[in-house]
Amino acid sequence: MNELAHTLMEIIDIPSETGGEGRLATHIAGRFLPSWGRTGVTRIGNSVVVGERTGRPLILLLGHLDTVPPQGQGPAHVAGGRVVGLGASDMKAGLAVMMQLLLDPDVVAGPYDVVGVFYDKEEGSADDNGLEPVLERAEWLSDAAFAIVLEPTDLELQLGCVGCINATVRFEGTAAHSARPWTGENAITKAGRWLAALHEREPEVVDVAGLEFREVATVTLIRGGVARNIVPADVEINLNYRFAPNRSLGDAEARLREIAADADGIEIVDRAPAAPIPEGSPYLQAL
């Protein structure tokens, strides 16, 4: 097993579900302290910044420490030539690559100030994302000439980033006993036609500066009912909408409301803007 795979398996086996990234942050900081020293390793909450400014063009490598909740996965292992485990793809493989690059003497001595940002709470809401406190504490990171987020892309360069809005979509009915359902209205089955249409909805392909983005609306959570013998009076559905960089947050919210126009209520839960495409960047051309 090569060093990169060993590092990946090591960090997969350190649990880091959103909100519980502390152990992994401590592990990563400890790996860099011997080579970078205390001036080159900064702990900000459960995030870690590795690197220093020396006056060369600043290139950022970014990756989030957290994973989605476990779903029965065991320890990291190799299967079919691939490392398998919770967060292997999203995005501990990217973290392992960042760690190897930032410990490579040729990268450290190269033409750029390459700085790694290992941040927490990416998988949660935009308001809680750990990157903002890092940028507030280490303001010099905002001087970056170029940034690479090592999310899984199947070895493709993917420029810009779709934005995201989560909304609670609500359908209302009238409670009744399940033995007399005609005396009420079932909110869950009322939502059925809209859910069925959403299930058949194809991604909307959007061209932005010659690049193809797919706008999608996905149901990710549903809650309804209070008992097995009660007709549910309401149902709440989380609608996750991803939109192309040519839409503002306002435009995207308006589009989401069009998609959920049949609902009885819509409440925006959180919003994150899309990232623009770095057109004309010499660092992109070099990459």
mmCIF file of C-alpha atoms in Angstrom:
data_model
loop_
_atom_site.group_PDB
_atom_site.id
_atom_site.type_symbol
_atom_site.label_atom_id
_atom_site.label_comp_id
_atom_site.label_asym_id
_atom_site.label_seq_id
_atom_site.Cartn_x
_atom_site.Cartn_y
_atom_site.Cartn_z
ATOM 1 C CA MET A 1 0.000 0.000 0.000
ATOM 2 C CA ASN A 2 1.383 3.412 -0.933
ATOM 3 C CA GLU A 3 1.732 6.325 1.486
ATOM 4 C CA LEU A 4 -1.275 8.214 0.096
ATOM 5 C CA ALA A 5 -3.611 5.234 0.544
ATOM 6 C CA HIS A 6 -2.256 4.660 4.053
ATOM 7 C CA THR A 7 -2.937 8.297 4.981
ATOM 8 C CA LEU A 8 -6.440 8.067 3.552
ATOM 9 C CA MET A 9 -7.303 4.928 5.504
ATOM 10 C CA GLU A 10 -5.870 6.467 8.653
ATOM 11 C CA ILE A 11 -8.080 9.559 8.478
ATOM 12 C CA ILE A 12 -11.176 7.599 7.398
ATOM 13 C CA ASP A 13 -10.922 5.705 10.676
ATOM 14 C CA ILE A 14 -10.990 8.948 12.675
ATOM 15 C CA PRO A 15 -14.732 9.757 12.930
ATOM 16 C CA SER A 16 -15.554 13.316 11.893
ATOM 17 C CA GLU A 17 -19.296 13.623 11.475
ATOM 18 C CA THR A 18 -20.392 17.268 11.221
ATOM 19 C CA GLY A 19 -19.882 18.892 14.613
ATOM 20 C CA GLY A 20 -17.432 16.217 15.749
ATOM 21 C CA GLU A 21 -14.308 17.081 13.755
ATOM 22 C CA GLY A 22 -12.052 17.809 16.753
ATOM 23 C CA ARG A 23 -10.082 14.535 16.778
ATOM 24 C CA LEU A 24 -9.353 14.726 13.064
ATOM 25 C CA ALA A 25 -8.309 18.392 13.311
ATOM 26 C CA THR A 26 -5.910 17.491 16.131
ATOM 27 C CA HIS A 27 -4.494 14.598 14.098
ATOM 28 C CA ILE A 28 -3.901 16.757 11.019
ATOM 29 C CA ALA A 29 -2.323 19.594 13.002
ATOM 30 C CA GLY A 30 -0.028 17.062 14.669
ATOM 31 C CA ARG A 31 1.121 15.708 11.319
ATOM 32 C CA PHE A 32 2.279 19.148 10.180
ATOM 33 C CA LEU A 33 3.819 20.595 13.346
ATOM 34 C CA PRO A 34 7.194 18.808 12.970
ATOM 35 C CA SER A 35 7.777 20.236 9.475
ATOM 36 C CA TRP A 36 5.865 23.538 9.543
ATOM 37 C CA GLY A 37 6.254 24.518 13.185
ATOM 38 C CA ARG A 38 3.815 26.549 15.239
ATOM 39 C CA THR A 39 3.996 29.562 12.908
ATOM 40 C CA GLY A 40 2.896 27.417 9.977
ATOM 41 C CA VAL A 41 0.054 25.544 11.670
ATOM 42 C CA THR A 42 -2.942 27.518 12.947
ATOM 43 C CA ARG A 43 -5.855 25.878 14.749
ATOM 44 C CA ILE A 44 -9.125 27.814 14.463
ATOM 45 C CA GLY A 45 -11.819 25.959 16.369
ATOM 46 C CA ASN A 46 -11.947 22.570 14.664
ATOM 47 C CA SER A 47 -10.337 23.914 11.489
ATOM 48 C CA VAL A 48 -6.630 23.945 10.635
ATOM 49 C CA VAL A 49 -4.650 26.267 8.347
ATOM 50 C CA VAL A 50 -1.271 24.963 7.168
ATOM 51 C CA GLY A 51 1.232 27.291 5.488
ATOM 52 C CA GLU A 52 2.585 30.831 5.592
ATOM 53 C CA ARG A 53 2.807 33.935 3.417
ATOM 54 C CA THR A 54 6.252 34.687 2.001
ATOM 55 C CA GLY A 55 5.301 37.051 -0.819
ATOM 56 C CA ARG A 56 4.885 34.509 -3.583
ATOM 57 C CA PRO A 57 1.467 34.175 -5.295
ATOM 58 C CA LEU A 58 -0.920 32.551 -2.823
ATOM 59 C CA ILE A 59 -2.607 29.316 -3.911
ATOM 60 C CA LEU A 60 -5.151 27.747 -1.560
ATOM 61 C CA LEU A 61 -6.010 24.068 -1.259
ATOM 62 C CA LEU A 62 -9.300 23.626 0.582
ATOM 63 C CA GLY A 63 -11.078 20.627 2.019
ATOM 64 C CA HIS A 64 -13.710 19.944 4.650
ATOM 65 C CA LEU A 65 -13.043 17.577 7.537
ATOM 66 C CA ASP A 66 -16.602 16.460 8.175
ATOM 67 C CA THR A 67 -18.599 13.593 6.751
ATOM 68 C CA VAL A 68 -22.276 12.759 6.588
ATOM 69 C CA PRO A 69 -23.584 10.535 9.426
ATOM 70 C CA PRO A 70 -22.464 6.880 9.359
ATOM 71 C CA GLN A 71 -24.791 4.417 7.648
ATOM 72 C CA GLY A 72 -23.390 1.086 8.749
ATOM 73 C CA GLN A 73 -19.932 1.400 7.199
ATOM 74 C CA GLY A 74 -17.119 -0.530 8.851
ATOM 75 C CA PRO A 75 -13.428 0.389 9.120
ATOM 76 C CA ALA A 76 -11.544 1.592 6.062
ATOM 77 C CA HIS A 77 -10.458 -1.203 3.747
ATOM 78 C CA VAL A 78 -9.323 -1.860 0.190
ATOM 79 C CA ALA A 79 -11.751 -3.516 -2.238
ATOM 80 C CA GLY A 80 -11.142 -3.886 -5.946
ATOM 81 C CA GLY A 81 -8.103 -1.644 -5.787
ATOM 82 C CA ARG A 82 -10.049 1.188 -4.139
ATOM 83 C CA VAL A 83 -10.054 2.507 -0.591
ATOM 84 C CA VAL A 84 -13.564 2.163 0.845
ATOM 85 C CA GLY A 85 -15.013 3.796 3.957
ATOM 86 C CA LEU A 86 -17.194 6.617 5.262
ATOM 87 C CA GLY A 87 -16.073 9.843 3.603
ATOM 88 C CA ALA A 88 -13.500 8.164 1.355
ATOM 89 C CA SER A 89 -14.724 10.083 -1.678
ATOM 90 C CA ASP A 90 -16.330 13.117 -0.024
ATOM 91 C CA MET A 91 -13.792 14.181 0.811
ATOM 92 C CA LYS A 92 -11.108 12.447 2.813
ATOM 93 C CA ALA A 93 -9.315 11.386 -0.374
ATOM 94 C CA GLY A 94 -8.952 15.095 -1.126
ATOM 95 C CA LEU A 95 -7.681 15.726 2.405
ATOM 96 C CA ALA A 96 -5.067 12.982 2.004
ATOM 97 C CA VAL A 97 -3.859 14.571 -1.249
ATOM 98 C CA MET A 98 -3.661 17.977 0.477
ATOM 99 C CA MET A 99 -1.628 16.472 3.310
ATOM 100 C CA GLN A 100 0.819 14.836 0.930
ATOM 101 C CA LEU A 101 1.271 18.000 -1.158
ATOM 102 C CA LEU A 102 1.857 20.211 1.887
ATOM 103 C CA LEU A 103 4.558 17.813 3.126
ATOM 104 C CA ASP A 104 6.278 17.660 -0.282
ATOM 105 C CA PRO A 105 9.532 19.730 -0.223
ATOM 106 C CA ASP A 106 9.224 20.494 -3.941
ATOM 107 C CA VAL A 107 5.769 22.027 -3.417
ATOM 108 C CA VAL A 108 6.882 24.000 -0.366
ATOM 109 C CA ALA A 109 9.941 25.369 -2.204
ATOM 110 C CA GLY A 110 8.085 25.994 -5.473
ATOM 111 C CA PRO A 111 6.993 29.294 -7.072
ATOM 112 C CA TYR A 112 3.827 29.640 -4.972
ATOM 113 C CA ASP A 113 2.812 29.990 -1.351
ATOM 114 C CA VAL A 114 0.673 26.850 -1.215
ATOM 115 C CA VAL A 115 -1.566 26.925 1.865
ATOM 116 C CA GLY A 116 -3.967 24.241 3.035
ATOM 117 C CA VAL A 117 -7.291 25.041 4.679
ATOM 118 C CA PHE A 118 -8.861 22.070 6.467
ATOM 119 C CA TYR A 119 -12.227 23.317 7.706
ATOM 120 C CA ASP A 120 -15.214 21.945 9.596
ATOM 121 C CA LYS A 121 -19.002 21.863 9.253
ATOM 122 C CA GLU A 122 -19.296 21.868 5.459
ATOM 123 C CA GLU A 123 -21.985 19.199 5.348
ATOM 124 C CA GLY A 124 -24.374 21.262 7.497
ATOM 125 C CA SER A 125 -26.112 24.559 6.833
ATOM 126 C CA ALA A 126 -24.353 27.470 5.132
ATOM 127 C CA ASP A 127 -24.751 29.603 8.265
ATOM 128 C CA ASP A 128 -22.708 27.123 10.328
ATOM 129 C CA ASN A 129 -20.024 26.446 7.707
ATOM 130 C CA GLY A 130 -16.598 26.529 9.354
ATOM 131 C CA LEU A 131 -14.893 28.293 6.449
ATOM 132 C CA GLU A 132 -16.274 31.722 7.370
ATOM 133 C CA PRO A 133 -14.662 31.835 10.853
ATOM 134 C CA VAL A 134 -11.372 30.755 9.260
ATOM 135 C CA LEU A 135 -11.489 33.614 6.748
ATOM 136 C CA GLU A 136 -12.396 36.072 9.501
ATOM 137 C CA ARG A 137 -9.484 34.959 11.682
ATOM 138 C CA ALA A 138 -6.908 34.555 8.898
ATOM 139 C CA GLU A 139 -7.859 37.519 6.707
ATOM 140 C CA TRP A 140 -4.747 37.107 4.568
ATOM 141 C CA LEU A 141 -6.324 34.025 2.975
ATOM 142 C CA SER A 142 -8.622 36.378 1.061
ATOM 143 C CA ASP A 143 -5.562 37.573 -0.898
ATOM 144 C CA ALA A 144 -5.376 34.217 -2.683
ATOM 145 C CA ALA A 145 -4.675 34.372 -6.402
ATOM 146 C CA PHE A 146 -6.353 31.012 -6.949
ATOM 147 C CA ALA A 147 -8.132 28.352 -4.908
ATOM 148 C CA ILE A 148 -8.670 24.653 -5.507
ATOM 149 C CA VAL A 149 -11.318 22.754 -3.555
ATOM 150 C CA LEU A 150 -10.444 19.074 -3.613
ATOM 151 C CA GLU A 151 -14.014 17.754 -3.720
ATOM 152 C CA PRO A 152 -14.513 14.546 -5.744
ATOM 153 C CA THR A 153 -14.709 15.344 -9.481
ATOM 154 C CA ASP A 154 -13.557 12.054 -11.076
ATOM 155 C CA LEU A 155 -10.227 13.710 -11.969
ATOM 156 C CA GLU A 156 -11.887 16.505 -13.956
ATOM 157 C CA LEU A 157 -11.446 20.236 -13.474
ATOM 158 C CA GLN A 158 -14.863 21.593 -12.554
ATOM 159 C CA LEU A 159 -14.928 25.379 -12.583
ATOM 160 C CA GLY A 160 -17.226 27.464 -10.444
ATOM 161 C CA CYS A 161 -19.807 25.781 -8.266
ATOM 162 C CA VAL A 162 -23.577 25.448 -8.110
ATOM 163 C CA GLY A 163 -25.429 27.261 -5.344
ATOM 164 C CA CYS A 164 -27.813 25.622 -2.915
ATOM 165 C CA ILE A 165 -31.102 26.479 -1.227
ATOM 166 C CA ASN A 166 -32.916 24.280 1.275
ATOM 167 C CA ALA A 167 -36.603 24.982 1.806
ATOM 168 C CA THR A 168 -39.339 23.428 3.909
ATOM 169 C CA VAL A 169 -42.290 22.716 1.625
ATOM 170 C CA ARG A 170 -45.526 22.206 3.539
ATOM 171 C CA PHE A 171 -48.791 20.522 2.562
ATOM 172 C CA GLU A 172 -51.775 20.886 4.896
ATOM 173 C CA GLY A 173 -54.765 18.623 5.453
ATOM 174 C CA THR A 174 -57.270 17.913 8.217
ATOM 175 C CA ALA A 175 -56.729 15.348 10.964
ATOM 176 C CA ALA A 176 -59.200 12.473 11.329
ATOM 177 C CA HIS A 177 -59.321 8.911 12.615
ATOM 178 C CA SER A 178 -57.949 6.428 10.102
ATOM 179 C CA ALA A 179 -61.213 4.449 10.347
ATOM 180 C CA ARG A 180 -63.072 7.513 9.017
ATOM 181 C CA PRO A 181 -60.555 9.125 6.625
ATOM 182 C CA TRP A 182 -63.304 10.808 4.596
ATOM 183 C CA THR A 183 -63.926 13.146 7.523
ATOM 184 C CA GLY A 184 -60.472 14.655 7.075
ATOM 185 C CA GLU A 185 -57.855 15.244 4.390
ATOM 186 C CA ASN A 186 -54.582 13.347 4.276
ATOM 187 C CA ALA A 187 -51.729 15.843 3.910
ATOM 188 C CA ILE A 188 -49.219 13.153 2.916
ATOM 189 C CA THR A 189 -51.224 11.756 0.016
ATOM 190 C CA LYS A 190 -52.209 15.308 -0.932
ATOM 191 C CA ALA A 191 -48.503 15.929 -1.532
ATOM 192 C CA GLY A 192 -48.282 12.779 -3.648
ATOM 193 C CA ARG A 193 -49.032 14.312 -7.041
ATOM 194 C CA TRP A 194 -46.386 17.010 -6.545
ATOM 195 C CA LEU A 195 -43.861 14.431 -5.308
ATOM 196 C CA ALA A 196 -44.569 12.182 -8.299
ATOM 197 C CA ALA A 197 -44.014 15.070 -10.712
ATOM 198 C CA LEU A 198 -40.784 15.982 -8.946
ATOM 199 C CA HIS A 199 -39.651 12.361 -9.201
ATOM 200 C CA GLU A 200 -40.010 12.517 -12.992
ATOM 201 C CA ARG A 201 -38.431 15.969 -13.299
ATOM 202 C CA GLU A 202 -35.276 15.971 -15.416
ATOM 203 C CA PRO A 203 -32.231 18.110 -14.568
ATOM 204 C CA GLU A 204 -32.265 21.505 -16.274
ATOM 205 C CA VAL A 205 -29.051 21.879 -18.283
ATOM 206 C CA VAL A 206 -27.645 25.420 -18.183
ATOM 207 C CA ASP A 207 -24.711 26.708 -20.256
ATOM 208 C CA VAL A 208 -22.496 29.225 -18.463
ATOM 209 C CA ALA A 209 -19.432 30.432 -20.385
ATOM 210 C CA GLY A 210 -19.405 27.223 -22.404
ATOM 211 C CA LEU A 211 -19.627 24.987 -19.329
ATOM 212 C CA GLU A 212 -22.572 22.719 -18.597
ATOM 213 C CA PHE A 213 -24.293 22.915 -15.225
ATOM 214 C CA ARG A 214 -27.312 20.879 -14.125
ATOM 215 C CA GLU A 215 -29.973 22.506 -11.991
ATOM 216 C CA VAL A 216 -31.823 19.968 -9.852
ATOM 217 C CA ALA A 217 -34.511 19.939 -7.164
ATOM 218 C CA THR A 218 -34.410 16.976 -4.792
ATOM 219 C CA VAL A 219 -36.533 15.884 -1.843
ATOM 220 C CA THR A 220 -34.145 14.883 0.950
ATOM 221 C CA LEU A 221 -36.347 14.709 4.070
ATOM 222 C CA ILE A 222 -40.041 14.191 4.775
ATOM 223 C CA ARG A 223 -41.899 14.382 8.080
ATOM 224 C CA GLY A 224 -45.604 13.868 8.676
ATOM 225 C CA GLY A 225 -48.146 12.238 10.919
ATOM 226 C CA VAL A 226 -48.468 11.868 14.682
ATOM 227 C CA ALA A 227 -49.801 8.306 15.086
ATOM 228 C CA ARG A 228 -50.485 5.169 13.050
ATOM 229 C CA ASN A 229 -54.262 5.574 13.333
ATOM 230 C CA ILE A 230 -54.514 9.316 12.627
ATOM 231 C CA VAL A 231 -54.945 10.911 9.206
ATOM 232 C CA PRO A 232 -52.004 13.352 9.052
ATOM 233 C CA ALA A 233 -52.934 17.024 9.133
ATOM 234 C CA ASP A 234 -49.637 18.244 7.715
ATOM 235 C CA VAL A 235 -46.456 17.076 6.053
ATOM 236 C CA GLU A 236 -43.133 18.895 5.801
ATOM 237 C CA ILE A 237 -40.728 18.151 2.979
ATOM 238 C CA ASN A 238 -37.169 19.413 2.619
ATOM 239 C CA LEU A 239 -36.524 20.519 -0.950
ATOM 240 C CA ASN A 240 -32.849 20.867 -1.859
ATOM 241 C CA TYR A 241 -32.355 23.047 -4.947
ATOM 242 C CA ARG A 242 -29.004 23.366 -6.746
ATOM 243 C CA PHE A 243 -28.587 26.192 -9.251
ATOM 244 C CA ALA A 244 -26.047 27.395 -11.816
ATOM 245 C CA PRO A 245 -23.621 30.320 -11.309
ATOM 246 C CA ASN A 246 -25.626 32.583 -13.620
ATOM 247 C CA ARG A 247 -28.417 32.822 -11.030
ATOM 248 C CA SER A 248 -28.395 35.171 -8.067
ATOM 249 C CA LEU A 249 -29.788 33.987 -4.748
ATOM 250 C CA GLY A 250 -32.926 36.005 -5.454
ATOM 251 C CA ASP A 251 -33.387 34.421 -8.879
ATOM 252 C CA ALA A 252 -32.806 30.962 -7.449
ATOM 253 C CA GLU A 253 -35.309 31.451 -4.644
ATOM 254 C CA ALA A 254 -37.921 32.631 -7.136
ATOM 255 C CA ARG A 255 -37.300 29.526 -9.258
ATOM 256 C CA LEU A 256 -37.607 27.253 -6.220
ATOM 257 C CA ARG A 257 -40.935 28.850 -5.351
ATOM 258 C CA GLU A 258 -42.127 28.155 -8.905
ATOM 259 C CA ILE A 259 -41.151 24.494 -8.548
ATOM 260 C CA ALA A 260 -43.062 24.235 -5.252
ATOM 261 C CA ALA A 261 -46.001 26.406 -6.311
ATOM 262 C CA ASP A 262 -48.544 23.653 -5.524
ATOM 263 C CA ALA A 263 -47.571 23.574 -1.848
ATOM 264 C CA ASP A 264 -49.529 25.282 0.929
ATOM 265 C CA GLY A 265 -46.412 26.880 2.360
ATOM 266 C CA ILE A 266 -42.715 27.378 1.598
ATOM 267 C CA GLU A 267 -40.077 28.435 4.129
ATOM 268 C CA ILE A 268 -36.456 29.042 3.121
ATOM 269 C CA VAL A 269 -34.165 27.282 5.612
ATOM 270 C CA ASP A 270 -30.705 28.196 4.321
ATOM 271 C CA ARG A 271 -29.061 29.583 1.194
ATOM 272 C CA ALA A 272 -25.560 29.451 -0.278
ATOM 273 C CA PRO A 273 -24.657 31.387 -3.446
ATOM 274 C CA ALA A 274 -23.087 29.790 -6.492
ATOM 275 C CA ALA A 275 -19.390 30.393 -7.148
ATOM 276 C CA PRO A 276 -18.432 32.221 -10.355
ATOM 277 C CA ILE A 277 -16.196 30.709 -13.021
ATOM 278 C CA PRO A 278 -12.595 32.060 -12.860
ATOM 279 C CA GLU A 279 -12.513 33.043 -16.529
ATOM 280 C CA GLY A 280 -9.184 34.388 -17.774
ATOM 281 C CA SER A 281 -7.178 33.317 -14.720
ATOM 282 C CA PRO A 282 -3.527 32.653 -15.666
ATOM 283 C CA TYR A 283 -3.344 30.120 -12.830
ATOM 284 C CA LEU A 284 -6.254 28.229 -14.337
ATOM 285 C CA GLN A 285 -4.525 28.202 -17.708
ATOM 286 C CA ALA A 286 -1.336 26.917 -16.084
ATOM 287 C CA LEU A 287 -3.281 24.195 -14.313
#
